[in-house]
Amino acid sequence: MHDRPAAGYEGRELRNHHLRSWTSVTDDGDFIEHLISTYFAWQHSFFQSFPERLFWSDIRTGGTKYCSKFLVNAMCAVGCLLSDRPESRQDPDDPRTAGIDFYEEALRLQAENTTSDVTTVAGLVLLSHLDGHRGRLSLMWSYCGQSARMALDLGLHLRKDKPLGEQQKQQQWSEAVVSETMVRNQVFWGAFIADQLVSFTLGRLPQIPTSAVTVDMPQVREGEDGDMWMPPNPHLRARSPASISTVFYEVARLSKILNSTLLMFFAPTEAIKGSLLLDEYNKYLAWYHRLPTAVASLEDAPPHILTLHMYYHAAILLLFRPFLKATLTNSPISPSEICRTAANYISDIAMRYRRQYGVAGLHAFQPHCLVAACTIHIVNMPSIASTSYLKAACEILQEMTFRNEWALGGLGMLRAIVRKWGIILPGDVEEALYGPGAADADADPPWTASVDDRMDVDSTTPTVEAQRARGKRPIYRGLLAAEMPKHTKLAVPRGLGSLMNESSGESATTSATSGSSSIRSRGTEQVNPSGAGAGSPGNTNYLFTPFPSQPAPLLMPIHTSTAGGESEVVIQELEGLNFEGNDWFDQFLGYSGEE
């Protein structure tokens, strides 16, 4: 798309000579170019962690300012994940070995590197994507964190003396200075976007707060936006302009709002209130309604524009999913209805993506959004629409499993939810979820093996298999269906569980008249508001949509005092929120924890 190597025999020979010098994994220059082009088409068009034009310029000439061996090998490893060529795999018959040689070469080069620079910031983002694709979540988090911290170490988040637009207007600023400023700007926002998305998918605190950022937002370059998206397979070409710089700008804007939501949930400075939720929701709505026409429509849109819209709806799920059974006292909007609509949109966009482009370009982020949507579909069964969307989403995830561990793990989580809740699915939905030969729970990947433990329920609940063995007539039901058993034990969010001292006789109270909920407890137990150490003895784990591995939001700042040798915790009221029935707070869909 931007100054790619020349075609023709002489151009190809020159290209091969230069490309071969960047990696020791292969001396096939055509293959290296294929991998790099595949990366730029499918993944870079959304994340844009570094400027493509300057990268191509350096890789052709041997420059090392905007290109490095580490970055090239990391890029080729990602390209292998997205490529259908057998030579992209260490074992040609096993798609899950794709890119291993380039990945290991990138790790070796990074281990030898002792300096910080923009190409390393960008390359670490790619390593994070690679490990997310393979379901190695701890490494995904680690590499993304390294990238964010290196960006801060380099001061990429800080604005220069003159805004970027003014630099370009004044002749005394050389082209080299302008290019350097633009590169720093793009690399920072690429790292920032990755930080928010990884924190979002894993339920973690972002490393970069927006309050520390003074650098200009990414620039929209209208001259580049008119280019067409160019996939490796020309038959998949979109019929609308790529709008690359506009997408990057809008992803950055949306990520700033997501940063606010993540901090509100995982590092709150005040108690969650209905008004805070509405303020955040209005930020998302304002972002959506201000989208330029070029990226607002899904019709014939290229993949990165479809992913942008999927990102928006997934962010809405993040905001309201803890409050599925809540009502806002000062607003007619329904959190459960908003989540249902957002989940339907996510699945619909994924179906559109699959029809137009297949699943080759899907990486870790889209499967996360899709699995999050599926949990809401399960909640809303037996709705016809939810059942249909669940089936379609599971089919897409199944199609991805041969090369994407994240999709495989997501299906394992959904199976665990269905299994533990004893949900009887329609035959076609069950086939889509389990797939041929995958009904055995042992088929789930190792990183989801503890999901059942995190979702422990009453052992007397018959499993799906047990109900079939008894010849019981299938009952199509969802988690919020009327026939779900009532639990007498209050479902307290993980981290607040230790605040409940049952022996003291104190419990949560709900005030329907005041439109708020409050809890006060006194005890000598160690308070663990973050849910750290979950899974160890004495800690109760709960089902928290969309992923059981994610911690529950804190909901409010928690302050403790040890005066008098006794710990006291006072939790403020949740203003503007009512919860159904006798549940003070039931983001866990009725699950009551260990008996």
XYZ file of C-alpha atoms in Angstrom:
595
model
C 0.000 0.000 0.000
C 2.904 2.317 0.773
C 6.036 2.273 -1.409
C 6.337 -1.496 -1.468
C 9.293 -3.086 -3.340
C 9.367 -2.814 -7.102
C 8.105 -5.574 -9.356
C 9.910 -7.121 -12.335
C 13.011 -9.321 -12.508
C 15.542 -6.659 -11.473
C 13.257 -5.357 -8.787
C 12.674 -8.873 -7.485
C 16.406 -9.625 -7.314
C 17.062 -6.377 -5.463
C 14.141 -7.105 -3.145
C 15.373 -10.622 -2.369
C 18.862 -9.346 -1.605
C 17.612 -6.798 0.892
C 14.906 -8.930 2.491
C 17.209 -11.905 3.061
C 19.491 -9.741 5.187
C 16.835 -9.206 7.865
C 16.351 -12.790 9.040
C 18.314 -16.008 9.309
C 15.214 -18.198 9.211
C 14.892 -18.289 5.414
C 16.680 -16.912 2.362
C 13.491 -16.841 0.282
C 12.875 -13.138 -0.300
C 9.536 -13.729 -2.010
C 8.294 -15.665 1.021
C 9.475 -12.950 3.417
C 7.641 -10.317 1.372
C 4.526 -12.495 1.378
C 4.600 -12.730 5.174
C 5.178 -9.014 5.663
C 2.427 -8.109 3.186
C 0.074 -10.573 4.875
C 0.762 -8.940 8.227
C 0.167 -5.439 6.852
C -3.089 -6.468 5.174
C -4.767 -8.306 8.043
C -3.395 -7.031 11.329
C -1.473 -3.805 10.870
C -4.436 -2.138 9.196
C -6.158 -2.107 12.610
C -3.310 -1.807 15.162
C -0.833 0.249 13.073
C 1.971 0.001 15.635
C 4.490 1.751 13.347
C 4.457 3.675 10.003
C 4.334 1.304 7.040
C 5.795 3.745 4.511
C 8.977 4.419 6.490
C 9.337 0.730 7.302
C 9.300 -0.224 3.613
C 11.824 2.533 2.859
C 14.274 1.214 5.454
C 13.847 -2.459 4.629
C 14.674 -1.751 0.967
C 17.760 0.328 1.724
C 19.045 -1.436 4.832
C 18.168 1.473 7.109
C 17.776 0.708 10.803
C 15.958 3.763 12.113
C 12.453 2.518 11.389
C 13.236 -1.159 10.822
C 15.148 -3.810 12.777
C 15.795 -7.534 12.575
C 13.737 -8.002 15.729
C 10.756 -6.189 14.227
C 11.024 -8.026 10.894
C 11.150 -11.467 12.544
C 8.245 -10.644 14.850
C 6.290 -9.389 11.836
C 7.072 -12.532 9.827
C 5.946 -14.693 12.768
C 2.586 -12.889 12.778
C 2.408 -13.226 9.007
C 2.877 -16.987 9.356
C -0.133 -17.173 11.676
C -2.238 -15.452 9.038
C -0.816 -17.296 6.016
C -2.166 -20.457 4.395
C 1.199 -21.466 2.926
C 2.594 -24.764 4.279
C 6.101 -23.289 4.475
C 4.835 -20.854 7.121
C 4.686 -23.791 9.553
C 7.507 -25.589 11.303
C 5.504 -28.773 10.689
C 3.699 -28.315 7.337
C 0.879 -30.591 8.525
C 0.275 -28.743 11.811
C -1.069 -25.167 11.483
C -0.381 -24.578 15.178
C 3.371 -24.632 14.484
C 3.064 -21.596 12.212
C 5.704 -18.942 12.762
C 7.610 -20.756 15.511
C 11.014 -20.328 13.823
C 10.530 -16.584 13.300
C 9.148 -16.241 16.824
C 12.179 -17.934 18.367
C 14.513 -15.817 16.255
C 12.718 -12.673 17.449
C 13.102 -13.797 21.076
C 16.817 -14.426 20.557
C 17.328 -10.978 19.030
C 15.353 -9.294 21.791
C 17.401 -11.064 24.465
C 20.550 -9.614 22.881
C 19.117 -6.102 22.694
C 20.189 -3.713 25.463
C 18.646 -0.468 24.192
C 15.175 1.009 23.889
C 13.889 2.286 20.561
C 10.668 2.643 18.621
C 11.148 -0.550 16.610
C 11.447 -2.551 19.836
C 8.275 -0.943 21.221
C 6.430 -1.995 18.059
C 7.996 -5.469 17.987
C 6.971 -6.195 21.584
C 3.377 -5.404 20.636
C 3.640 -8.036 17.902
C 5.027 -10.619 20.357
C 2.033 -9.897 22.565
C -0.299 -10.568 19.626
C 1.544 -13.793 18.849
C 1.174 -15.193 22.341
C -2.442 -14.084 22.549
C -3.106 -15.958 19.319
C -1.620 -19.069 20.901
C -3.556 -18.665 24.143
C -0.457 -17.911 26.246
C -2.121 -15.164 28.229
C 0.631 -14.478 30.771
C 3.166 -13.860 27.994
C 0.601 -11.792 26.105
C 0.275 -9.551 29.160
C 4.032 -9.490 29.801
C 5.116 -8.403 26.320
C 2.382 -5.798 26.049
C 3.444 -4.395 29.420
C 7.075 -4.251 28.307
C 6.024 -2.340 25.201
C 3.975 0.162 27.219
C 6.744 0.742 29.756
C 9.372 1.189 27.037
C 7.124 3.731 25.300
C 6.905 5.667 28.565
C 10.658 5.295 29.113
C 11.282 6.861 25.703
C 8.864 9.689 26.483
C 6.697 8.850 23.487
C 3.630 9.888 25.476
C 4.883 13.471 25.867
C 4.190 16.249 23.395
C 6.980 18.107 21.657
C 7.307 21.890 21.954
C 5.264 22.399 18.796
C 2.113 20.460 17.847
C 2.616 18.075 14.954
C 0.437 20.142 12.588
C 2.435 23.322 13.260
C 5.721 21.528 12.632
C 4.579 20.541 9.176
C 3.503 24.094 8.356
C 6.757 25.779 9.294
C 9.560 25.471 6.768
C 12.358 25.565 9.352
C 11.359 22.097 10.462
C 13.177 19.590 8.298
C 11.486 16.580 6.801
C 13.592 14.340 9.060
C 12.330 16.091 12.199
C 8.721 15.845 11.044
C 9.161 12.141 10.201
C 10.706 11.455 13.604
C 7.829 13.188 15.365
C 5.233 11.323 13.313
C 6.935 7.991 14.022
C 7.063 8.629 17.771
C 3.403 9.640 17.666
C 2.278 6.540 15.770
C 4.399 4.100 17.781
C 3.063 5.531 21.036
C -0.572 5.264 20.024
C 0.041 1.776 18.704
C 1.418 0.758 22.111
C -1.418 2.578 23.896
C -4.090 0.831 21.833
C -2.475 -2.559 22.450
C -2.291 -1.797 26.183
C -6.013 -1.065 26.362
C -7.043 -4.076 24.272
C -4.893 -6.559 26.201
C -6.067 -5.095 29.526
C -9.631 -5.331 28.240
C -9.346 -8.955 27.140
C -7.621 -10.086 30.352
C -9.499 -7.891 32.843
C -6.404 -6.001 33.993
C -5.333 -2.482 34.805
C -3.892 -0.654 31.783
C -0.248 0.370 32.078
C -0.703 3.813 30.483
C -3.259 6.197 32.034
C -4.631 8.869 29.720
C -3.891 11.497 32.376
C -0.175 11.017 31.632
C -0.553 11.498 27.874
C 0.150 14.896 26.336
C 1.150 13.809 22.813
C -1.120 14.785 19.931
C -3.722 12.362 18.676
C -2.852 10.492 15.447
C -3.251 12.568 12.327
C -5.804 11.809 9.643
C -4.016 11.807 6.292
C -6.668 12.177 3.635
C -4.217 11.478 0.830
C -3.624 7.952 2.160
C -7.223 7.229 3.116
C -8.289 6.962 -0.495
C -6.065 3.911 -1.093
C -7.826 0.578 -1.454
C -7.227 -2.249 0.997
C -4.922 -4.826 -0.596
C -5.145 -8.383 0.780
C -2.721 -11.135 -0.294
C -5.633 -12.797 -2.074
C -6.981 -10.336 -4.689
C -10.349 -12.125 -4.757
C -11.033 -10.798 -1.232
C -10.517 -7.155 -2.081
C -12.999 -4.741 -0.508
C -14.937 -2.367 -2.698
C -14.529 0.677 -0.466
C -11.431 2.759 0.442
C -9.223 1.547 3.283
C -9.395 4.822 5.279
C -6.305 3.631 7.151
C -5.400 6.817 9.029
C -9.033 7.533 9.957
C -9.394 4.045 11.417
C -6.210 4.511 13.469
C -7.454 7.853 14.774
C -10.842 6.410 15.726
C -9.321 3.327 17.373
C -7.142 5.651 19.474
C -10.160 7.784 20.448
C -12.167 4.709 21.415
C -9.218 3.313 23.374
C -9.049 6.487 25.464
C -12.665 5.935 26.519
C -11.946 2.276 27.245
C -9.021 3.370 29.442
C -11.474 5.399 31.520
C -13.824 2.404 31.855
C -11.030 0.044 32.899
C -9.788 2.466 35.558
C -13.342 2.970 36.802
C -13.720 -0.781 37.315
C -10.258 -1.881 38.430
C -8.851 1.218 40.157
C -11.929 3.207 41.249
C -11.573 6.569 42.936
C -15.243 6.619 43.928
C -18.084 4.150 44.244
C -19.792 2.992 41.099
C -23.024 4.913 40.551
C -25.721 4.844 37.975
C -24.651 8.325 36.875
C -21.056 7.164 36.297
C -22.241 4.306 34.115
C -24.438 6.679 32.132
C -21.574 9.157 31.700
C -19.324 6.413 30.316
C -22.101 5.125 28.081
C -22.686 8.610 26.690
C -18.965 8.864 25.839
C -19.244 5.707 23.747
C -22.431 6.903 22.074
C -20.847 10.275 21.265
C -17.836 8.498 19.751
C -20.079 6.319 17.612
C -22.284 9.151 16.387
C -19.238 11.233 15.404
C -17.734 8.541 13.201
C -16.871 9.883 9.735
C -18.945 8.508 6.888
C -15.953 6.605 5.498
C -15.805 4.304 8.534
C -19.388 4.483 9.789
C -20.843 2.020 7.267
C -20.325 -1.750 7.349
C -21.388 -2.219 3.750
C -18.463 -3.626 1.720
C -16.163 -2.442 4.506
C -12.586 -3.767 4.716
C -11.716 -6.001 7.704
C -10.225 -3.299 9.932
C -13.412 -1.212 9.744
C -15.495 -4.254 10.693
C -13.113 -4.848 13.612
C -13.471 -1.214 14.687
C -17.228 -1.656 15.039
C -16.753 -4.971 16.833
C -14.433 -3.185 19.269
C -17.096 -0.580 20.027
C -19.799 -3.111 20.827
C -17.390 -5.200 22.931
C -16.543 -2.086 24.964
C -20.270 -1.595 25.626
C -20.393 -5.176 26.928
C -17.484 -4.446 29.265
C -19.339 -1.466 30.689
C -22.683 -3.112 31.395
C -22.009 -6.844 31.771
C -21.566 -6.676 35.586
C -25.054 -5.178 35.839
C -27.190 -7.616 33.860
C -29.723 -7.841 36.693
C -29.626 -4.148 37.599
C -31.850 -1.249 36.652
C -30.830 2.391 36.556
C -33.127 4.482 38.714
C -32.548 7.682 36.755
C -32.660 6.288 33.239
C -34.994 4.046 31.237
C -32.127 2.156 29.605
C -31.715 -1.499 30.521
C -28.182 -2.923 31.000
C -29.357 -6.412 30.065
C -31.006 -5.140 26.869
C -27.937 -3.091 25.932
C -25.735 -6.175 26.430
C -28.102 -8.322 24.358
C -28.054 -5.812 21.500
C -24.268 -5.394 21.635
C -23.746 -9.172 21.610
C -26.034 -9.526 18.599
C -24.114 -6.832 16.742
C -20.770 -8.519 17.487
C -21.974 -11.852 16.128
C -23.572 -10.166 13.125
C -20.324 -8.335 12.305
C -18.367 -11.579 12.673
C -20.774 -13.305 10.280
C -20.351 -10.459 7.790
C -16.567 -10.713 8.149
C -16.653 -14.454 7.502
C -18.878 -14.079 4.415
C -16.623 -11.450 2.870
C -13.133 -12.531 3.922
C -13.264 -15.943 5.595
C -11.500 -16.358 8.929
C -7.865 -16.188 7.821
C -7.371 -12.612 9.026
C -8.949 -13.050 12.457
C -6.482 -12.873 15.341
C -6.782 -12.927 19.154
C -8.906 -9.800 19.626
C -11.871 -10.741 17.455
C -12.306 -14.226 19.038
C -12.312 -12.548 22.451
C -15.156 -10.263 21.376
C -17.018 -13.226 19.911
C -16.695 -15.366 23.050
C -17.850 -12.413 25.163
C -20.901 -12.110 22.915
C -21.591 -15.849 23.211
C -21.850 -15.650 26.988
C -24.596 -13.062 26.579
C -26.303 -15.225 23.945
C -26.329 -18.092 26.462
C -27.843 -15.787 29.080
C -30.644 -14.824 26.691
C -31.566 -18.308 25.476
C -34.067 -19.625 24.458
C -34.559 -16.419 22.468
C -34.636 -17.333 18.780
C -32.225 -14.553 17.843
C -29.767 -15.420 20.638
C -29.885 -19.102 19.733
C -29.213 -18.326 16.085
C -26.338 -15.949 16.884
C -24.813 -18.435 19.331
C -24.813 -21.131 16.671
C -23.239 -18.857 14.057
C -20.596 -17.560 16.477
C -19.601 -21.065 17.584
C -19.291 -22.135 13.945
C -16.888 -19.262 13.297
C -14.844 -20.127 16.383
C -14.764 -23.789 15.322
C -13.466 -22.777 11.920
C -10.645 -20.862 13.589
C -9.518 -23.579 16.017
C -7.169 -25.334 13.603
C -4.817 -22.342 13.828
C -5.992 -20.163 16.732
C -5.590 -21.320 20.344
C -7.601 -18.364 21.617
C -10.650 -19.547 19.707
C -10.099 -23.087 20.977
C -9.835 -21.858 24.548
C -12.927 -19.687 24.142
C -14.966 -22.673 23.025
C -13.643 -24.549 26.059
C -14.918 -21.797 28.336
C -18.337 -21.810 26.694
C -18.543 -25.597 27.058
C -17.664 -25.258 30.738
C -20.482 -22.735 31.242
C -22.989 -24.988 29.487
C -21.761 -28.074 31.336
C -21.768 -26.546 34.818
C -25.172 -24.953 34.416
C -26.699 -28.103 32.922
C -27.972 -26.164 29.908
C -29.607 -28.308 27.246
C -28.847 -26.820 23.850
C -30.759 -27.379 20.605
C -29.036 -30.058 18.535
C -27.636 -27.719 15.878
C -26.263 -25.306 18.494
C -24.701 -28.170 20.427
C -23.038 -29.437 17.270
C -21.680 -25.964 16.568
C -20.325 -25.605 20.104
C -18.725 -29.028 20.447
C -17.880 -29.753 16.831
C -17.105 -33.185 15.437
C -15.257 -35.305 17.988
C -14.853 -32.458 20.474
C -17.636 -33.256 22.923
C -15.178 -34.719 25.429
C -14.061 -32.078 27.908
C -10.525 -33.443 27.624
C -10.426 -31.895 24.161
C -10.329 -28.434 25.734
C -6.848 -26.865 25.691
C -4.744 -26.913 28.879
C -5.155 -23.204 29.597
C -8.913 -23.713 30.181
C -8.501 -26.842 32.314
C -9.238 -24.945 35.534
C -12.364 -23.227 34.235
C -14.581 -25.870 35.830
C -12.887 -25.254 39.177
C -13.397 -21.507 38.879
C -17.084 -22.130 38.164
C -17.685 -24.696 40.898
C -21.377 -25.232 41.610
C -23.541 -27.592 43.623
C -22.396 -31.103 42.730
C -25.990 -32.334 42.791
C -26.801 -30.376 39.643
C -27.177 -32.986 36.877
C -24.869 -32.518 33.927
C -26.068 -32.441 30.355
C -24.725 -35.951 29.849
C -26.472 -37.244 32.974
C -29.800 -35.775 31.883
C -29.476 -37.435 28.499
C -28.562 -40.766 30.126
C -31.801 -40.626 32.123
C -33.736 -40.099 28.926
C -34.904 -36.746 30.171
C -36.658 -34.588 27.594
C -34.418 -31.635 26.667
C -35.462 -28.288 28.091
C -34.073 -25.337 26.199
C -33.314 -22.759 28.816
C -30.914 -19.920 29.522
C -29.237 -18.720 32.678
C -31.899 -16.146 33.468
C -34.855 -18.373 32.600
C -37.640 -18.594 35.161
C -36.986 -22.263 35.889
C -33.439 -21.619 37.124
C -33.159 -22.784 40.752
C -33.167 -20.121 43.424
C -30.058 -19.869 45.583
C -30.356 -18.815 49.197
C -26.724 -17.787 49.537
C -25.938 -14.246 48.438
C -23.692 -14.025 45.400
C -20.994 -11.654 46.632
C -18.401 -10.542 44.072
C -14.959 -12.045 44.420
C -12.829 -9.774 46.559
C -15.858 -8.570 48.518
C -16.509 -12.090 49.766
C -14.017 -11.640 52.579
C -15.941 -8.582 53.714
C -18.919 -10.771 54.619
C -18.614 -12.097 58.155
C -21.482 -14.529 58.481
C -20.756 -15.217 62.125
C -21.366 -11.587 62.976
C -24.850 -11.788 61.574
C -24.271 -8.852 59.254
C -25.139 -9.131 55.565
C -25.784 -7.069 52.512
C -28.871 -4.900 52.442
C -30.853 -3.671 49.513
C -32.892 -0.501 49.537
C -35.359 -0.453 46.693
C -36.925 2.772 47.850
C -33.721 4.759 47.828
C -32.519 3.260 44.578
C -29.186 2.210 46.021
C -27.470 -0.736 47.640
C -25.048 -0.700 50.536
C -22.982 -3.118 52.588
C -21.159 -2.760 55.880
C -19.127 -5.423 57.562
C -16.811 -5.861 60.530
C -14.355 -8.658 61.007
C -10.745 -9.675 61.418
C -10.259 -11.427 58.074
C -7.651 -10.252 55.608
C -9.311 -8.098 52.958
C -8.474 -9.033 49.374
C -10.361 -6.538 47.210
C -8.490 -7.340 44.020
C -9.247 -11.043 44.103
C -5.522 -11.818 44.039
C -4.597 -15.375 44.738
C -7.869 -16.672 43.360
C -8.024 -20.403 43.389
C -5.965 -20.786 46.562
C -7.523 -22.235 49.746
C -9.968 -19.888 51.386
C -10.755 -17.924 48.237
C -14.080 -18.384 46.483
C -14.175 -17.958 42.736
C -17.231 -16.968 40.779
C -18.470 -16.950 37.225
C -17.931 -13.486 35.802
C -18.973 -12.895 32.221
C -17.447 -12.911 29.740
C -14.483 -14.930 31.059
C -14.305 -16.822 34.348
C -10.595 -15.962 34.501
C -11.329 -12.246 34.765
C -11.601 -10.583 38.167
C -14.752 -8.823 39.220
C -14.665 -5.023 39.223
C -13.913 -3.418 42.567
C -17.036 -1.228 42.353
C -15.655 1.229 44.916
C -12.474 2.287 46.742
C -11.926 0.138 49.832
C -10.171 1.631 52.848
C -9.337 -0.321 55.981
C -8.518 0.724 59.518
C -6.900 -1.490 62.129
C -7.636 0.761 65.104
C -8.334 -1.312 68.182
C -6.885 -4.419 66.535
C -10.017 -4.959 64.481
C -10.460 -4.404 60.778
C -13.457 -2.353 59.682
C -14.564 -1.859 56.128
C -17.321 0.550 55.183
C -18.558 0.390 51.626
C -20.487 3.305 50.251
C -23.875 3.089 48.629
C -24.226 2.254 44.951
C -26.377 5.216 44.023
C -28.780 5.001 41.137
C -28.687 1.191 40.872
C -31.345 -1.331 41.836
C -30.824 -5.074 41.693
C -33.590 -7.591 41.082
C -35.124 -9.609 43.893
C -33.106 -10.031 47.065
C -29.759 -9.988 45.306
C -27.579 -7.105 46.370
C -25.274 -7.560 43.453
C -25.560 -10.498 41.079
C -23.211 -10.157 38.156
C -22.666 -13.913 38.433
C -26.070 -14.797 37.007
C -27.383 -16.537 40.128
C -24.265 -18.547 40.888
C -23.837 -18.696 44.659
C -20.306 -20.020 45.012
C -19.156 -22.810 47.276
C -21.612 -24.251 49.748
